[in-house]
Short mmCIF file of C-alpha atoms in Angstrom, two decimals:
data_model
loop_
_atom_site.label_atom_id
_atom_site.label_comp_id
_atom_site.label_asym_id
_atom_site.label_seq_id
_atom_site.Cartn_x
_atom_site.Cartn_y
_atom_site.Cartn_z
CA MET Q 30 -1.86 58.94 143.92
CA GLN Q 31 -2.44 62.35 145.60
CA THR Q 32 -1.40 62.87 149.13
CA TYR Q 33 -3.19 65.54 151.24
CA GLU Q 34 -2.02 67.34 154.36
CA MET Q 35 -4.04 68.86 157.20
CA TYR Q 36 -4.93 72.58 157.22
CA ILE Q 37 -4.11 74.05 160.70
CA GLY Q 38 -3.46 77.62 161.59
CA GLY Q 39 -3.36 78.70 158.00
CA GLN Q 40 -0.66 76.14 157.10
CA TRP Q 41 -0.62 72.81 155.37
CA VAL Q 42 0.98 70.28 157.84
CA PRO Q 43 1.57 66.61 157.91
CA PRO Q 44 0.08 64.49 160.71
CA ALA Q 45 2.00 64.13 163.98
CA SER Q 46 1.98 60.37 163.47
CA GLY Q 47 3.42 60.65 159.98
CA ALA Q 48 0.80 58.05 158.92
CA TYR Q 49 -1.82 58.28 156.16
CA LEU Q 50 -5.09 56.55 155.28
CA ASP Q 51 -6.21 55.45 151.78
CA SER Q 52 -9.28 57.11 150.26
CA VAL Q 53 -11.00 54.61 148.09
CA ASP Q 54 -13.09 55.17 144.93
CA PRO Q 55 -16.34 53.25 145.54
CA TYR Q 56 -16.84 52.65 141.84
CA THR Q 57 -13.55 50.87 141.38
CA GLY Q 58 -12.88 49.72 144.95
CA LYS Q 59 -9.35 51.08 144.60
CA PRO Q 60 -7.43 53.78 146.48
CA TRP Q 61 -7.09 57.12 144.63
CA ALA Q 62 -5.75 59.47 147.34
CA ARG Q 63 -4.15 59.46 150.82
CA ILE Q 64 -5.33 61.53 153.74
CA PRO Q 65 -3.54 62.25 157.06
CA HIS Q 66 -4.14 59.86 159.93
CA GLY Q 67 -4.45 62.38 162.64
CA ASN Q 68 -4.36 61.90 166.44
CA ALA Q 69 -4.86 63.82 169.67
CA LYS Q 70 -1.73 65.95 169.05
CA ASP Q 71 -3.18 67.19 165.76
CA ALA Q 72 -6.55 67.89 167.42
CA ASP Q 73 -4.85 69.99 170.14
CA ARG Q 74 -2.84 71.89 167.64
CA ALA Q 75 -5.93 72.74 165.57
CA VAL Q 76 -8.02 73.80 168.59
CA GLN Q 77 -5.24 75.91 169.94
CA ALA Q 78 -5.00 77.69 166.56
CA ALA Q 79 -8.75 78.23 166.44
CA HIS Q 80 -8.74 79.55 170.03
CA GLU Q 81 -5.91 81.97 169.29
CA ALA Q 82 -7.69 83.26 166.17
CA PHE Q 83 -10.92 83.68 168.19
CA THR Q 84 -9.33 85.52 171.13
CA GLU Q 85 -6.29 87.34 169.79
CA GLY Q 86 -6.13 87.25 165.97
CA PRO Q 87 -7.55 89.76 163.48
CA TRP Q 88 -10.71 87.69 163.17
CA SER Q 89 -11.81 88.90 166.62
CA LYS Q 90 -11.42 92.52 165.57
CA LEU Q 91 -13.43 92.26 162.30
CA THR Q 92 -16.85 93.78 162.20
CA ALA Q 93 -19.81 91.61 161.39
CA THR Q 94 -20.08 93.35 158.02
CA GLN Q 95 -16.47 92.52 157.26
CA ARG Q 96 -17.09 88.88 158.14
CA GLY Q 97 -20.04 88.88 155.77
CA ALA Q 98 -17.81 90.32 152.96
CA LEU Q 99 -15.41 87.36 153.45
CA LEU Q 100 -18.28 84.91 153.27
CA ARG Q 101 -19.47 86.38 150.02
CA ARG Q 102 -15.94 86.21 148.51
CA LEU Q 103 -15.89 82.55 149.62
CA GLY Q 104 -19.22 81.97 147.85
CA ASP Q 105 -17.87 83.43 144.70
CA LEU Q 106 -14.86 81.10 144.79
CA LEU Q 107 -17.11 78.16 145.28
CA VAL Q 108 -19.10 79.08 142.23
CA ALA Q 109 -15.98 79.11 140.14
CA ASN Q 110 -14.80 75.75 141.53
CA ALA Q 111 -18.10 73.86 141.66
CA ARG Q 112 -17.25 71.45 138.87
CA ARG Q 113 -13.89 70.53 140.28
CA LEU Q 114 -15.26 69.99 143.82
CA ALA Q 115 -18.09 67.80 142.46
CA GLU Q 116 -15.61 65.65 140.53
CA ILE Q 117 -13.59 65.13 143.76
CA GLU Q 118 -16.72 64.17 145.76
CA VAL Q 119 -17.87 61.70 143.13
CA ARG Q 120 -14.47 60.00 143.24
CA ASP Q 121 -14.51 59.98 147.00
CA ASN Q 122 -18.09 58.86 147.74
CA GLY Q 123 -19.40 57.40 144.49
CA LYS Q 124 -22.58 59.42 144.32
CA LEU Q 125 -23.89 60.57 140.91
CA MET Q 126 -22.03 63.43 139.21
CA ALA Q 127 -25.40 64.98 138.39
CA GLU Q 128 -26.30 65.14 142.06
CA MET Q 129 -22.92 66.20 143.39
CA PHE Q 130 -22.52 68.94 140.82
CA ALA Q 131 -26.02 70.23 141.68
CA GLN Q 132 -25.00 70.31 145.35
CA ALA Q 133 -21.65 72.00 144.65
CA SER Q 134 -23.43 74.59 142.50
CA TYR Q 135 -26.01 75.27 145.17
CA ILE Q 136 -23.64 75.41 148.15
CA PRO Q 137 -22.47 79.03 147.49
CA GLN Q 138 -25.99 80.18 148.29
CA TRP Q 139 -25.43 79.20 151.98
CA TYR Q 140 -22.47 81.61 152.15
CA TYR Q 141 -24.34 84.39 150.47
CA TYR Q 142 -27.32 83.88 152.80
CA PHE Q 143 -25.34 83.78 156.04
CA ALA Q 144 -23.09 86.65 154.82
CA GLY Q 145 -26.27 88.73 154.76
CA LEU Q 146 -27.25 87.51 158.23
CA ALA Q 147 -23.82 88.24 159.79
CA ASP Q 148 -24.52 91.90 160.56
CA LYS Q 149 -28.22 91.34 161.35
CA VAL Q 150 -27.49 89.66 164.73
CA GLN Q 151 -28.86 92.01 167.29
CA GLY Q 152 -29.36 92.31 171.05
CA ALA Q 153 -32.04 94.33 172.67
CA VAL Q 154 -32.55 97.10 175.19
CA ILE Q 155 -34.83 95.71 177.89
CA PRO Q 156 -37.42 97.99 179.54
CA ILE Q 157 -36.23 96.82 182.92
CA ASP Q 158 -38.37 97.42 186.00
CA LYS Q 159 -35.47 98.97 187.94
CA PRO Q 160 -35.22 102.84 188.01
CA GLY Q 161 -31.83 104.23 187.16
CA VAL Q 162 -30.69 101.15 185.32
CA LEU Q 163 -29.87 100.49 181.66
CA ASN Q 164 -30.11 96.82 180.75
CA TYR Q 165 -29.36 95.52 177.34
CA THR Q 166 -28.30 92.20 175.69
CA ARG Q 167 -25.59 91.29 173.28
CA ARG Q 168 -25.55 88.17 171.02
CA GLU Q 169 -22.00 86.92 170.88
CA PRO Q 170 -20.20 83.98 169.26
CA VAL Q 171 -19.73 80.92 171.45
CA GLY Q 172 -16.05 80.48 170.50
CA VAL Q 173 -14.31 77.53 169.02
CA VAL Q 174 -16.63 75.09 167.15
CA VAL Q 175 -15.83 71.50 166.19
CA GLY Q 176 -17.78 70.27 163.25
CA ILE Q 177 -17.90 66.50 162.53
CA THR Q 178 -19.47 65.40 159.24
CA PRO Q 179 -20.21 62.10 157.43
CA TRP Q 180 -19.39 60.64 154.09
CA ASN Q 181 -22.67 60.89 152.14
CA SER Q 182 -22.66 64.63 151.26
CA PRO Q 183 -19.37 65.90 152.56
CA LEU Q 184 -19.38 69.52 151.51
CA LEU Q 185 -23.05 70.18 151.80
CA LEU Q 186 -23.31 68.83 155.35
CA ALA Q 187 -20.12 70.62 156.32
CA THR Q 188 -21.55 73.90 154.85
CA ASN Q 189 -24.61 73.57 157.11
CA LYS Q 190 -22.20 74.17 160.00
CA ILE Q 191 -19.44 76.35 158.51
CA ALA Q 192 -21.58 79.13 157.06
CA PRO Q 193 -23.58 79.98 160.17
CA ALA Q 194 -20.63 79.50 162.50
CA LEU Q 195 -18.42 81.87 160.59
CA ALA Q 196 -21.29 84.36 160.21
CA ALA Q 197 -21.71 84.33 164.02
CA GLY Q 198 -18.04 85.06 164.52
CA CYS Q 199 -16.89 81.61 165.70
CA THR Q 200 -13.76 79.79 164.56
CA LEU Q 201 -13.85 76.22 163.41
CA VAL Q 202 -12.07 72.87 163.40
CA MET Q 203 -13.70 70.55 160.94
CA LYS Q 204 -13.28 66.86 161.03
CA PRO Q 205 -14.71 65.08 157.93
CA SER Q 206 -15.33 61.42 157.60
CA GLU Q 207 -12.13 59.48 157.04
CA TYR Q 208 -13.81 57.99 153.89
CA THR Q 209 -14.44 61.37 152.21
CA SER Q 210 -11.98 64.02 153.44
CA ALA Q 211 -10.57 65.23 150.06
CA SER Q 212 -13.28 67.79 149.14
CA LEU Q 213 -13.17 69.57 152.55
CA LEU Q 214 -9.36 69.80 152.31
CA GLU Q 215 -9.79 71.29 148.80
CA PHE Q 216 -12.39 73.63 150.24
CA ALA Q 217 -9.85 74.90 152.77
CA ARG Q 218 -7.73 76.12 149.85
CA LEU Q 219 -10.64 78.38 148.84
CA VAL Q 220 -11.09 79.59 152.46
CA GLU Q 221 -7.39 80.62 152.38
CA GLU Q 222 -7.78 82.28 148.95
CA ALA Q 223 -10.88 84.22 150.15
CA GLY Q 224 -8.63 85.88 152.76
CA PHE Q 225 -9.86 84.39 156.05
CA PRO Q 226 -7.19 85.00 158.80
CA PRO Q 227 -5.09 82.00 159.87
CA GLY Q 228 -6.68 79.74 162.43
CA VAL Q 229 -10.30 80.75 161.71
CA PHE Q 230 -10.90 77.63 159.66
CA ASN Q 231 -8.98 74.35 160.24
CA VAL Q 232 -9.33 70.81 158.88
CA VAL Q 233 -8.05 67.72 160.61
CA THR Q 234 -8.58 64.19 159.34
CA GLY Q 235 -8.53 60.71 160.80
CA LEU Q 236 -10.60 58.17 162.75
CA GLY Q 237 -13.48 59.26 164.90
CA GLY Q 238 -12.36 57.24 167.96
CA GLU Q 239 -8.94 58.80 167.85
CA ILE Q 240 -8.90 62.44 166.61
CA GLY Q 241 -12.66 62.91 166.82
CA GLU Q 242 -12.81 62.08 170.52
CA ALA Q 243 -9.87 64.34 171.26
CA LEU Q 244 -11.68 67.23 169.53
CA VAL Q 245 -14.98 66.66 171.31
CA THR Q 246 -13.45 66.55 174.77
CA HIS Q 247 -10.92 69.40 174.26
CA PRO Q 248 -11.39 72.07 176.99
CA ARG Q 249 -11.05 74.94 174.62
CA VAL Q 250 -13.95 73.79 172.39
CA ALA Q 251 -17.18 75.58 173.18
CA LYS Q 252 -19.58 73.70 170.78
CA VAL Q 253 -19.71 70.51 168.81
CA ALA Q 254 -21.88 70.20 165.67
CA PHE Q 255 -22.26 66.66 164.52
CA THR Q 256 -24.02 65.00 161.59
CA GLY Q 257 -24.01 61.17 161.48
CA GLY Q 258 -25.63 58.08 162.91
CA GLU Q 259 -27.46 57.64 166.08
CA LEU Q 260 -24.69 55.81 167.91
CA GLY Q 261 -22.04 58.31 166.93
CA GLY Q 262 -24.41 61.15 168.03
CA LYS Q 263 -24.91 59.58 171.46
CA SER Q 264 -21.20 59.14 171.89
CA VAL Q 265 -20.56 62.78 170.98
CA TYR Q 266 -23.34 63.95 173.23
CA GLN Q 267 -21.98 62.03 176.24
CA SER Q 268 -18.40 63.11 175.65
CA ALA Q 269 -19.29 66.77 175.21
CA ALA Q 270 -21.46 66.74 178.37
CA ARG Q 271 -18.37 66.21 180.52
CA ASN Q 272 -17.50 69.84 179.95
CA LEU Q 273 -21.03 71.06 179.35
CA LYS Q 274 -20.41 72.07 175.81
CA LYS Q 275 -23.18 73.20 173.50
CA VAL Q 276 -24.10 70.39 171.09
CA SER Q 277 -26.20 70.18 167.90
CA LEU Q 278 -26.86 66.75 166.37
CA GLU Q 279 -28.35 65.90 162.96
CA LEU Q 280 -28.85 62.14 163.09
CA GLY Q 281 -30.57 59.31 161.32
CA GLY Q 282 -34.15 58.80 160.09
CA LYS Q 283 -36.63 56.19 159.12
CA SER Q 284 -38.88 58.57 157.28
CA PRO Q 285 -42.39 57.68 156.14
CA ASN Q 286 -43.51 58.65 152.62
CA ILE Q 287 -47.29 58.42 152.76
CA VAL Q 288 -49.47 58.07 149.61
CA PHE Q 289 -53.21 58.65 150.01
CA ASP Q 290 -55.74 57.41 147.45
CA ASP Q 291 -56.51 60.89 146.19
CA ALA Q 292 -52.86 61.56 145.24
CA ASN Q 293 -51.58 62.01 141.74
CA ILE Q 294 -50.24 58.48 141.42
CA ASP Q 295 -47.61 59.19 138.80
CA ASN Q 296 -46.16 62.05 140.84
CA ALA Q 297 -46.18 60.00 143.98
CA VAL Q 298 -44.44 57.15 142.24
CA ASN Q 299 -41.70 59.52 141.11
CA GLY Q 300 -41.44 60.90 144.62
CA ALA Q 301 -41.15 57.46 146.15
CA VAL Q 302 -38.37 56.46 143.80
CA SER Q 303 -36.54 59.74 144.33
CA GLY Q 304 -36.98 59.46 148.02
CA ILE Q 305 -35.20 56.16 148.45
CA PHE Q 306 -33.16 55.37 145.32
CA ALA Q 307 -31.58 58.74 144.63
CA ALA Q 308 -28.08 58.82 146.15
CA SER Q 309 -28.41 55.07 146.51
CA GLY Q 310 -30.51 55.63 149.61
CA GLN Q 311 -27.57 57.21 151.39
CA THR Q 312 -29.31 60.20 152.87
CA CYS Q 313 -30.67 60.70 156.41
CA ILE Q 314 -33.90 62.01 154.96
CA ALA Q 315 -34.45 58.99 152.71
CA GLY Q 316 -38.14 57.93 152.45
CA SER Q 317 -37.31 54.42 153.41
CA ARG Q 318 -40.85 53.56 154.60
CA LEU Q 319 -43.48 53.85 151.86
CA LEU Q 320 -46.97 53.86 153.22
CA VAL Q 321 -49.60 53.28 150.58
CA GLN Q 322 -53.43 53.37 151.08
CA GLU Q 323 -54.99 49.99 150.44
CA THR Q 324 -57.51 51.29 147.94
CA ILE Q 325 -54.74 52.16 145.42
CA TYR Q 326 -52.13 49.74 146.62
CA ASP Q 327 -52.10 47.38 143.57
CA ALA Q 328 -52.23 50.04 140.95
CA PHE Q 329 -49.51 52.03 142.78
CA MET Q 330 -47.22 49.05 143.18
CA GLU Q 331 -47.49 48.15 139.53
CA LYS Q 332 -46.27 51.60 138.47
CA LEU Q 333 -43.65 51.76 141.19
CA LEU Q 334 -42.05 48.45 140.13
CA ALA Q 335 -42.18 49.42 136.47
CA LEU Q 336 -40.34 52.67 137.11
CA ALA Q 337 -37.84 51.34 139.73
CA GLY Q 338 -37.04 48.48 137.53
CA THR Q 339 -35.67 50.77 134.78
CA ALA Q 340 -32.95 52.22 137.08
CA GLN Q 341 -29.62 52.31 135.34
CA ILE Q 342 -26.80 51.13 137.66
CA GLY Q 343 -23.23 52.00 136.83
CA ASP Q 344 -20.52 54.57 136.64
CA PRO Q 345 -21.55 57.68 138.70
CA ARG Q 346 -19.70 59.89 136.31
CA ARG Q 347 -21.91 59.09 133.41
CA SER Q 348 -24.97 61.26 132.77
CA ASP Q 349 -27.22 58.21 132.11
CA THR Q 350 -26.45 56.49 135.43
CA GLN Q 351 -29.25 56.67 137.99
CA VAL Q 352 -27.91 54.51 140.81
CA GLY Q 353 -24.29 54.59 141.84
CA PRO Q 354 -22.23 52.48 144.25
CA VAL Q 355 -22.51 52.57 148.02
CA THR Q 356 -19.73 54.70 149.46
CA THR Q 357 -17.99 52.36 151.86
CA LYS Q 358 -17.38 48.63 152.04
CA ALA Q 359 -18.70 48.57 155.61
CA GLN Q 360 -21.99 50.15 154.51
CA TYR Q 361 -22.28 47.81 151.55
CA ASP Q 362 -21.94 44.86 153.93
CA LYS Q 363 -24.51 46.41 156.25
CA ILE Q 364 -27.06 46.86 153.54
CA LEU Q 365 -26.78 43.31 152.37
CA GLU Q 366 -27.10 42.09 156.00
CA TYR Q 367 -30.36 44.10 156.42
CA ILE Q 368 -31.75 42.63 153.16
CA ALA Q 369 -31.09 39.15 154.60
CA ILE Q 370 -32.79 40.14 157.91
CA ALA Q 371 -35.82 41.41 156.02
CA LYS Q 372 -36.16 38.12 154.17
CA ALA Q 373 -35.76 36.14 157.37
CA GLU Q 374 -38.44 38.19 159.08
CA GLY Q 375 -40.96 37.35 156.34
CA ALA Q 376 -40.82 40.40 154.06
CA THR Q 377 -41.07 39.72 150.32
CA SER Q 378 -38.41 41.04 147.92
CA VAL Q 379 -40.38 42.09 144.79
CA LEU Q 380 -37.38 43.99 143.29
CA GLY Q 381 -33.63 43.55 143.69
CA GLY Q 382 -32.67 42.01 146.93
CA LYS Q 383 -28.98 41.39 146.26
CA ALA Q 384 -25.62 42.85 145.32
CA ALA Q 385 -25.25 44.13 141.75
CA ASP Q 386 -22.27 42.79 139.76
CA ARG Q 387 -20.63 46.01 138.64
CA GLY Q 388 -17.20 45.68 140.04
CA GLY Q 389 -17.48 48.09 142.92
CA TRP Q 390 -19.80 48.29 145.92
CA PHE Q 391 -23.17 48.11 144.23
CA VAL Q 392 -26.54 47.04 145.68
CA GLU Q 393 -29.57 46.65 143.43
CA PRO Q 394 -32.52 48.97 144.13
CA THR Q 395 -34.57 46.76 146.43
CA ILE Q 396 -38.32 46.87 147.35
CA PHE Q 397 -39.92 44.75 150.12
CA THR Q 398 -43.65 44.16 150.44
CA ASN Q 399 -45.50 42.29 153.17
CA VAL Q 400 -43.75 44.49 155.63
CA THR Q 401 -45.12 45.15 159.11
CA ASN Q 402 -44.01 48.17 161.04
CA ASP Q 403 -42.51 46.08 163.86
CA MET Q 404 -39.99 44.52 161.49
CA ARG Q 405 -36.38 45.67 161.75
CA ILE Q 406 -36.44 46.71 158.06
CA ALA Q 407 -39.17 49.17 159.10
CA GLN Q 408 -37.72 50.40 162.37
CA GLU Q 409 -33.85 50.62 161.79
CA GLU Q 410 -32.00 52.85 159.42
CA VAL Q 411 -30.49 50.82 156.54
CA PHE Q 412 -28.96 53.88 154.70
CA GLY Q 413 -29.08 52.16 151.37
CA PRO Q 414 -31.40 51.62 148.32
CA VAL Q 415 -33.86 49.50 150.25
CA LEU Q 416 -37.56 50.39 150.44
CA ALA Q 417 -40.12 48.84 152.92
CA VAL Q 418 -43.72 49.12 151.67
CA ILE Q 419 -46.55 49.09 154.22
CA LYS Q 420 -50.22 49.14 153.45
CA PHE Q 421 -52.60 51.29 155.48
CA LYS Q 422 -56.45 51.66 155.70
CA ASP Q 423 -57.20 55.30 156.58
CA GLU Q 424 -55.60 58.59 157.71
CA ASP Q 425 -55.50 57.64 161.44
CA GLU Q 426 -53.69 54.38 160.75
CA ALA Q 427 -51.26 56.08 158.36
CA VAL Q 428 -50.23 58.63 161.07
CA SER Q 429 -50.08 55.95 163.66
CA ILE Q 430 -47.68 53.84 161.61
CA ALA Q 431 -45.66 56.89 160.54
CA ASN Q 432 -45.08 57.99 164.08
CA ASP Q 433 -44.39 54.55 165.46
CA VAL Q 434 -40.61 54.72 165.18
CA LEU Q 435 -37.77 56.15 167.26
CA TYR Q 436 -36.83 58.68 164.62
CA GLY Q 437 -38.41 61.96 163.49
CA LEU Q 438 -36.36 63.66 160.82
CA ALA Q 439 -38.63 63.88 157.79
CA ALA Q 440 -41.89 62.69 156.18
CA GLY Q 441 -43.68 62.89 152.87
CA VAL Q 442 -47.44 63.28 152.23
CA TRP Q 443 -49.04 62.73 148.83
CA THR Q 444 -52.59 64.08 148.52
CA GLN Q 445 -54.66 66.53 146.48
CA SER Q 446 -56.63 67.61 149.57
CA ILE Q 447 -55.28 70.75 151.21
CA ALA Q 448 -57.19 69.97 154.36
CA ARG Q 449 -55.56 66.56 154.60
CA ALA Q 450 -52.15 68.00 153.73
CA ILE Q 451 -52.36 70.39 156.67
CA ASN Q 452 -54.00 67.99 159.11
CA VAL Q 453 -51.59 65.11 158.55
CA SER Q 454 -48.54 67.41 158.52
CA ASP Q 455 -49.62 68.77 161.96
CA ARG Q 456 -49.94 65.24 163.34
CA LEU Q 457 -46.67 63.81 162.02
CA GLN Q 458 -43.69 63.77 164.42
CA ALA Q 459 -40.93 64.97 162.19
CA GLY Q 460 -38.82 68.09 161.69
CA VAL Q 461 -39.50 68.43 157.89
CA ILE Q 462 -42.71 67.54 156.13
CA TRP Q 463 -42.92 67.48 152.33
CA VAL Q 464 -46.32 67.55 150.59
CA ASN Q 465 -46.42 66.42 147.00
CA THR Q 466 -42.64 66.62 146.79
CA TYR Q 467 -39.77 64.91 148.57
CA ARG Q 468 -36.11 65.50 149.50
CA SER Q 469 -36.10 69.27 148.80
CA VAL Q 470 -33.68 71.45 150.78
CA SER Q 471 -32.89 75.18 151.05
CA TYR Q 472 -30.41 77.31 152.93
CA SER Q 473 -33.28 79.39 154.23
CA SER Q 474 -35.49 76.59 155.64
CA PRO Q 475 -34.61 75.03 158.99
CA VAL Q 476 -34.01 71.33 159.58
CA ASN Q 477 -34.84 70.21 163.11
CA GLY Q 478 -34.61 66.53 164.05
CA HIS Q 479 -37.31 65.31 166.37
CA LYS Q 480 -37.03 62.40 168.79
CA MET Q 481 -33.85 60.32 168.08
CA SER Q 482 -33.16 62.30 164.90
CA GLY Q 483 -31.23 65.05 166.63
CA ILE Q 484 -31.01 68.26 168.64
CA GLY Q 485 -30.91 71.81 167.33
CA ALA Q 486 -31.41 73.43 163.97
CA GLU Q 487 -29.49 73.66 160.73
CA ASN Q 488 -30.25 76.09 157.83
CA GLY Q 489 -32.39 79.19 158.04
CA ILE Q 490 -32.24 82.00 160.54
CA GLU Q 491 -32.51 79.54 163.41
CA ALA Q 492 -29.13 78.03 162.44
CA ILE Q 493 -27.10 81.09 163.37
CA ASP Q 494 -28.59 81.02 166.91
CA GLU Q 495 -26.82 77.65 167.43
CA TYR Q 496 -23.48 79.47 167.36
CA LEU Q 497 -24.47 82.47 169.54
CA GLN Q 498 -24.82 83.04 173.25
CA THR Q 499 -26.54 85.87 175.08
CA LYS Q 500 -24.94 88.30 177.46
CA SER Q 501 -27.06 90.59 179.69
CA ILE Q 502 -25.44 93.91 180.71
CA TRP Q 503 -26.65 96.09 183.57
CA ILE Q 504 -25.47 99.71 183.91
CA ASN Q 505 -26.38 101.75 186.97
CA THR Q 506 -27.13 105.30 185.82
CA ALA Q 507 -28.18 106.61 189.23
CA SER Q 508 -26.02 108.97 191.22
CA GLU Q 509 -26.13 106.77 194.30
CA VAL Q 510 -25.14 103.05 194.78
CA PRO Q 511 -27.90 100.97 196.35
CA ASN Q 512 -27.49 99.36 199.81
CA PRO Q 513 -24.77 96.73 199.21
CA PHE Q 514 -26.34 94.36 201.82
CA ILE Q 515 -29.67 94.09 200.05
CA MET Q 516 -30.41 92.46 196.66
CA ARG Q 517 -32.08 94.82 194.36
CA ILE Q 518 -35.38 93.22 193.60
#
């Protein structure tokens, strides 16, 4: 069994505790690797290394163009290692090889994109209203950034933070989920190979309540970028607020996928299945609430059940597998608990509704009908292959149901009317709206969580702003100094 070490200050080091955690393959339910069980001492060491690299090391002396060149080199290395990284992620989190290889092959584009943005960060000369004064602004990196990422798409969600932070000139300490740390540790080898100076990028591993809390509250950390659940996000936000750190949060969702009666039904059925059963429902943008207009409800459900019923459950490494295992035992138990809650509340299971006997942590693709929007299955994030179907009468009712939830991460709209597509998209309270597609992402398009789904932006030009701060500089060009006892207004 492979044993990993932490990557701190350009060195591979064991945890201060000397203890390790098992990383378990969800398909077999058996350990396949060991990762360091870090603590506050490891957190401090990593942050100090990042702080030194930011303030004194060669990183602080590089031009933005030179930082961009390093990011492009890293992107090239990721292209060459995409297959290997995908294999590690499949073994660590149980998602389909087809999906993880697609992600690993696409991730380099983030580094190319932000490499190009690195030397496009500009301040401005302000036409100030004071004679004899030059006033201009600089956009500068915030400093040491802590990134905390979940287990469902380890490298992709880490990249959403790493690429813009490095492009901005920050240094990083990354703390991946204790369930899926291997791929980010392997990624650190590529950062080293690309030539990034020691301390610019660090990876520590362990439990959130131990090493994660120490990172978030460390006085030398300027910003925390977190992706995960709502409760974890609240905890991070509260802890970071003690020292007024900058925070960005990408949290959960209970996204509506709305099908109107003028939609292409076959396309909408495909979108509904992809929105919830791809990745076994383990995505924050999952279309876990399916809203179907009553005039096409019966015809739509017939086709939906026919397609969803063909899903092949099994080994995520096989090309013919369509639904893999749930990543963790705790999440597996949580999904089954929510299925029981839905049944107790009066929802009808028309597909699945139980664990799948495949040897690992498998849950059958599950569809509930007779769901009302006040049920827990419609209001709370299950994060699994469980779909709640709700019938609606007209556009106003669809929007009302869609917005009647605490979250606001994503939404889908299926219609052939451009007027309806624009109107409904304008009215939906969510950061990403897909029309006649679902679950598409790009490095160039921002993701902004609304309501309880988060704070700040990831991806796109907006993302680099999350890692920058503005400095205003005033230079007196006059020959005389103004009266020191009077504010110059």
